[in-house]
GROMACS .gro file of C-alpha atoms in nm:
model
  209
    1MET     CA    1   0.006   0.001   0.017
    2SER     CA    2   0.145   0.340  -0.111
    3ILE     CA    3   0.097   0.629   0.125
    4PRO     CA    4   0.209   0.982   0.138
    5GLY     CA    5   0.528   0.908   0.315
    6ASP     CA    6   0.697   0.794  -0.016
    7GLU     CA    7   0.614   1.112  -0.167
    8GLN     CA    8   0.682   1.327   0.137
    9PHE     CA    9   1.053   1.215   0.188
   10LYS     CA   10   1.122   1.196  -0.191
   11TYR     CA   11   1.296   0.859  -0.186
   12SER     CA   12   1.449   0.730  -0.514
   13SER     CA   13   1.215   0.561  -0.750
   14ASN     CA   14   1.492   0.312  -0.799
   15ARG     CA   15   1.537   0.239  -0.421
   16GLU     CA   16   1.397  -0.117  -0.435
   17LEU     CA   17   1.650  -0.208  -0.710
   18GLU     CA   18   1.914  -0.034  -0.542
   19SER     CA   19   1.859  -0.205  -0.217
   20ALA     CA   20   1.833  -0.550  -0.388
   21ALA     CA   21   2.139  -0.510  -0.534
   22LYS     CA   22   2.337  -0.430  -0.224
   23VAL     CA   23   2.167  -0.739  -0.041
   24ARG     CA   24   2.268  -0.969  -0.328
   25ALA     CA   25   2.618  -0.823  -0.304
   26LEU     CA   26   2.651  -0.871   0.061
   27GLU     CA   27   2.462  -1.218   0.040
   28ALA     CA   28   2.734  -1.346  -0.195
   29LEU     CA   29   2.991  -1.217   0.010
   30LEU     CA   30   2.861  -1.380   0.317
   31ILE     CA   31   2.811  -1.709   0.141
   32GLU     CA   32   3.188  -1.675  -0.024
   33LYS     CA   33   3.314  -1.661   0.350
   34GLY     CA   34   3.118  -1.946   0.466
   35ILE     CA   35   2.905  -1.708   0.728
   36ILE     CA   36   2.588  -1.815   0.591
   37GLY     CA   37   2.432  -2.102   0.344
   38SER     CA   38   2.310  -2.040   0.028
   39GLU     CA   39   1.932  -2.058   0.146
   40THR     CA   40   1.980  -1.875   0.477
   41VAL     CA   41   1.845  -1.544   0.352
   42ASN     CA   42   1.544  -1.723   0.161
   43LYS     CA   43   1.457  -1.901   0.471
   44VAL     CA   44   1.460  -1.560   0.670
   45LEU     CA   45   1.223  -1.400   0.438
   46GLU     CA   46   0.994  -1.690   0.401
   47TYR     CA   47   0.952  -1.656   0.777
   48PHE     CA   48   0.863  -1.281   0.757
   49ASP     CA   49   0.643  -1.355   0.482
   50SER     CA   50   0.448  -1.626   0.652
   51LYS     CA   51   0.514  -1.616   1.051
   52MET     CA   52   0.596  -1.265   1.145
   53GLY     CA   53   0.424  -0.958   0.997
   54PRO     CA   54   0.129  -0.695   1.019
   55PHE     CA   55  -0.134  -1.007   0.974
   56ASN     CA   56  -0.026  -1.084   1.329
   57GLY     CA   57  -0.102  -0.751   1.452
   58ALA     CA   58  -0.416  -0.736   1.269
   59LYS     CA   59  -0.552  -1.053   1.421
   60LEU     CA   60  -0.472  -0.920   1.774
   61VAL     CA   61  -0.663  -0.590   1.693
   62ALA     CA   62  -0.952  -0.778   1.590
   63LYS     CA   63  -0.976  -0.991   1.885
   64ALA     CA   64  -0.924  -0.721   2.109
   65TRP     CA   65  -1.228  -0.530   1.943
   66VAL     CA   66  -1.458  -0.837   2.005
   67ASP     CA   67  -1.320  -0.961   2.348
   68PRO     CA   68  -1.293  -0.696   2.623
   69ASP     CA   69  -1.098  -0.929   2.848
   70PHE     CA   70  -0.830  -0.994   2.600
   71LYS     CA   71  -0.823  -0.624   2.512
   72GLU     CA   72  -0.726  -0.563   2.860
   73LEU     CA   73  -0.455  -0.833   2.850
   74LEU     CA   74  -0.326  -0.692   2.522
   75ILE     CA   75  -0.293  -0.334   2.651
   76ASN     CA   76  -0.148  -0.467   2.992
   77ASP     CA   77   0.102  -0.741   2.853
   78CYS     CA   78   0.119  -0.774   2.491
   79ASN     CA   79   0.352  -1.037   2.504
   80ALA     CA   80   0.134  -1.263   2.710
   81ALA     CA   81  -0.166  -1.174   2.486
   82CYS     CA   82   0.050  -1.307   2.198
   83GLU     CA   83   0.068  -1.644   2.363
   84VAL     CA   84  -0.295  -1.663   2.477
   85ALA     CA   85  -0.387  -1.578   2.098
   86GLY     CA   86  -0.191  -1.879   2.003
   87MET     CA   87   0.070  -1.681   1.795
   88THR     CA   88   0.377  -1.867   1.652
   89THR     CA   89   0.674  -1.942   1.832
   90GLY     CA   90   0.925  -1.652   1.859
   91MET     CA   91   0.653  -1.376   1.864
   92SER     CA   92   0.857  -1.222   2.204
   93GLY     CA   93   1.192  -1.262   1.973
   94ALA     CA   94   1.316  -1.104   1.657
   95GLU     CA   95   1.267  -0.756   1.783
   96GLY     CA   96   0.949  -0.810   1.990
   97GLU     CA   97   1.093  -0.903   2.330
   98HIS     CA   98   0.903  -0.636   2.500
   99MET     CA   99   0.620  -0.506   2.296
  100ARG     CA  100   0.358  -0.241   2.449
  101VAL     CA  101   0.021  -0.137   2.291
  102ALA     CA  102  -0.117   0.228   2.301
  103GLU     CA  103  -0.483   0.254   2.273
  104ASN     CA  104  -0.648   0.497   2.045
  105THR     CA  105  -0.996   0.615   2.164
  106SER     CA  106  -1.218   0.904   2.035
  107SER     CA  107  -1.040   1.175   2.235
  108VAL     CA  108  -0.679   1.024   2.234
  109HIS     CA  109  -0.439   0.924   1.930
  110ASN     CA  110  -0.113   0.760   1.959
  111LEU     CA  111   0.147   0.779   1.710
  112ILE     CA  112   0.468   0.555   1.707
  113VAL     CA  113   0.828   0.679   1.631
  114CYS     CA  114   1.159   0.560   1.684
  115THR     CA  115   1.379   0.890   1.746
  116LEU     CA  116   1.725   0.706   1.770
  117CYS     CA  117   1.698   0.472   1.460
  118SER     CA  118   1.409   0.247   1.362
  119CYS     CA  119   1.299   0.029   1.647
  120TYR     CA  120   0.986  -0.144   1.542
  121PRO     CA  121   0.772  -0.460   1.656
  122TRP     CA  122   0.839  -0.682   1.383
  123PRO     CA  123   0.633  -0.985   1.506
  124THR     CA  124   0.325  -0.768   1.492
  125LEU     CA  125   0.389  -0.491   1.229
  126GLY     CA  126   0.639  -0.670   1.003
  127LEU     CA  127   0.954  -0.454   0.863
  128PRO     CA  128   0.946  -0.094   0.902
  129PRO     CA  129   0.874   0.117   0.589
  130TYR     CA  130   1.151   0.343   0.433
  131TRP     CA  131   0.988   0.672   0.570
  132TYR     CA  132   0.977   0.525   0.926
  133LYS     CA  133   1.353   0.533   0.939
  134ASP     CA  134   1.371   0.872   0.773
  135PRO     CA  135   1.557   1.122   1.020
  136THR     CA  136   1.308   1.392   0.891
  137PHE     CA  137   1.006   1.183   1.005
  138ARG     CA  138   1.166   1.090   1.341
  139ALA     CA  139   1.252   1.449   1.429
  140ARG     CA  140   0.926   1.616   1.308
  141ALA     CA  141   0.691   1.342   1.453
  142ALA     CA  142   0.840   1.415   1.799
  143ARG     CA  143   0.823   1.790   1.731
  144GLU     CA  144   0.529   1.854   1.550
  145PRO     CA  145   0.309   1.533   1.538
  146ARG     CA  146  -0.019   1.700   1.439
  147THR     CA  147   0.142   1.864   1.137
  148VAL     CA  148   0.305   1.537   1.033
  149LEU     CA  149  -0.015   1.331   1.060
  150LYS     CA  150  -0.217   1.579   0.840
  151GLU     CA  151   0.051   1.544   0.590
  152PHE     CA  152  -0.026   1.174   0.584
  153GLY     CA  153  -0.389   1.265   0.534
  154LEU     CA  154  -0.510   1.216   0.884
  155ASP     CA  155  -0.658   1.567   1.007
  156LEU     CA  156  -0.753   1.527   1.366
  157ASP     CA  157  -0.947   1.778   1.550
  158ASP     CA  158  -0.767   2.003   1.797
  159SER     CA  159  -0.963   1.867   2.085
  160VAL     CA  160  -0.786   1.521   2.014
  161ASP     CA  161  -0.491   1.473   2.263
  162ILE     CA  162  -0.223   1.329   2.042
  163ARG     CA  163   0.061   1.119   2.222
  164VAL     CA  164   0.391   1.022   2.070
  165TRP     CA  165   0.551   0.699   2.186
  166ASP     CA  166   0.923   0.635   2.150
  167SER     CA  167   1.019   0.274   2.055
  168SER     CA  168   1.356   0.143   2.168
  169GLY     CA  169   1.564  -0.142   2.202
  170GLN     CA  170   1.385  -0.189   2.543
  171ILE     CA  171   1.020  -0.156   2.427
  172ARG     CA  172   0.871  -0.162   2.106
  173TRP     CA  173   0.536   0.019   2.093
  174TRP     CA  174   0.254  -0.025   1.853
  175VAL     CA  175  -0.120   0.119   1.843
  176LEU     CA  176  -0.452  -0.040   1.900
  177PRO     CA  177  -0.667   0.154   1.656
  178GLU     CA  178  -1.022   0.237   1.727
  179LYS     CA  179  -1.284  -0.003   1.585
  180PRO     CA  180  -1.442   0.191   1.307
  181PRO     CA  181  -1.851   0.245   1.351
  182GLY     CA  182  -2.084   0.017   1.154
  183THR     CA  183  -1.853  -0.281   1.183
  184ASP     CA  184  -2.044  -0.479   1.447
  185HIS     CA  185  -2.169  -0.736   1.204
  186LEU     CA  186  -1.843  -0.816   1.066
  187SER     CA  187  -1.642  -1.136   1.191
  188GLU     CA  188  -1.322  -1.132   1.377
  189ALA     CA  189  -1.132  -1.238   1.052
  190GLU     CA  190  -1.325  -0.963   0.850
  191LEU     CA  191  -1.221  -0.705   1.088
  192ALA     CA  192  -0.864  -0.814   1.079
  193ALA     CA  193  -0.865  -0.776   0.701
  194LEU     CA  194  -0.949  -0.397   0.774
  195VAL     CA  195  -0.660  -0.327   0.989
  196THR     CA  196  -0.352  -0.175   0.803
  197PRO     CA  197   0.016  -0.138   0.930
  198GLU     CA  198  -0.045   0.238   0.914
  199SER     CA  199  -0.332   0.214   1.146
  200MET     CA  200  -0.130   0.012   1.395
  201MET     CA  201   0.161   0.278   1.368
  202GLY     CA  202  -0.074   0.584   1.417
  203VAL     CA  203  -0.030   0.759   1.080
  204ALA     CA  204  -0.368   0.631   0.970
  205LYS     CA  205  -0.725   0.527   1.093
  206VAL     CA  206  -0.924   0.202   1.018
  207THR     CA  207  -1.222   0.255   0.805
  208ALA     CA  208  -1.529   0.052   0.741
  209PRO     CA  209  -1.550  -0.119   0.412
   0.00000   0.00000   0.00000
């Protein structure tokens, strides 16, 4: 899904090709030196495609929307909630050792940033997008979050309190977005399909179909 961040920070249109070339060169060097095997990178990529990613966060959000007890657990102990939900082994590893959840409400909106580098809850949100790692985003999100959100297309009323959470190597934050109105008839799976990585980062809201 393309969002304004791609344009906002003016990344090279060839960035994927350039990054892929660098990865291939590094992979070839590591294989040549015997540090990794020829299938190592593919296995890691497959793991993130099938086991770790925003589909996990979406399932947790949808379950929290329909189960108040689970919602309370998710907010109080995200990693324990992952276990209760039967998430894959390793949810508390691979950049998710200590995950915390900030709940959006009608009066409070949460935004996640890593001012130091690009700390991110990989097990529930996948790999961070380019713009999340951008120094401009990191600085401005902490300094002027309302303006940054508006540039992403999220124009919040002045009465809404915006809270910025700084992820780190010790705590990885993500957002429990508000359940959109008019979705009470949807199943848990259908609700999960509405949840985007951007909504769990706080730069977007979840909208009804």
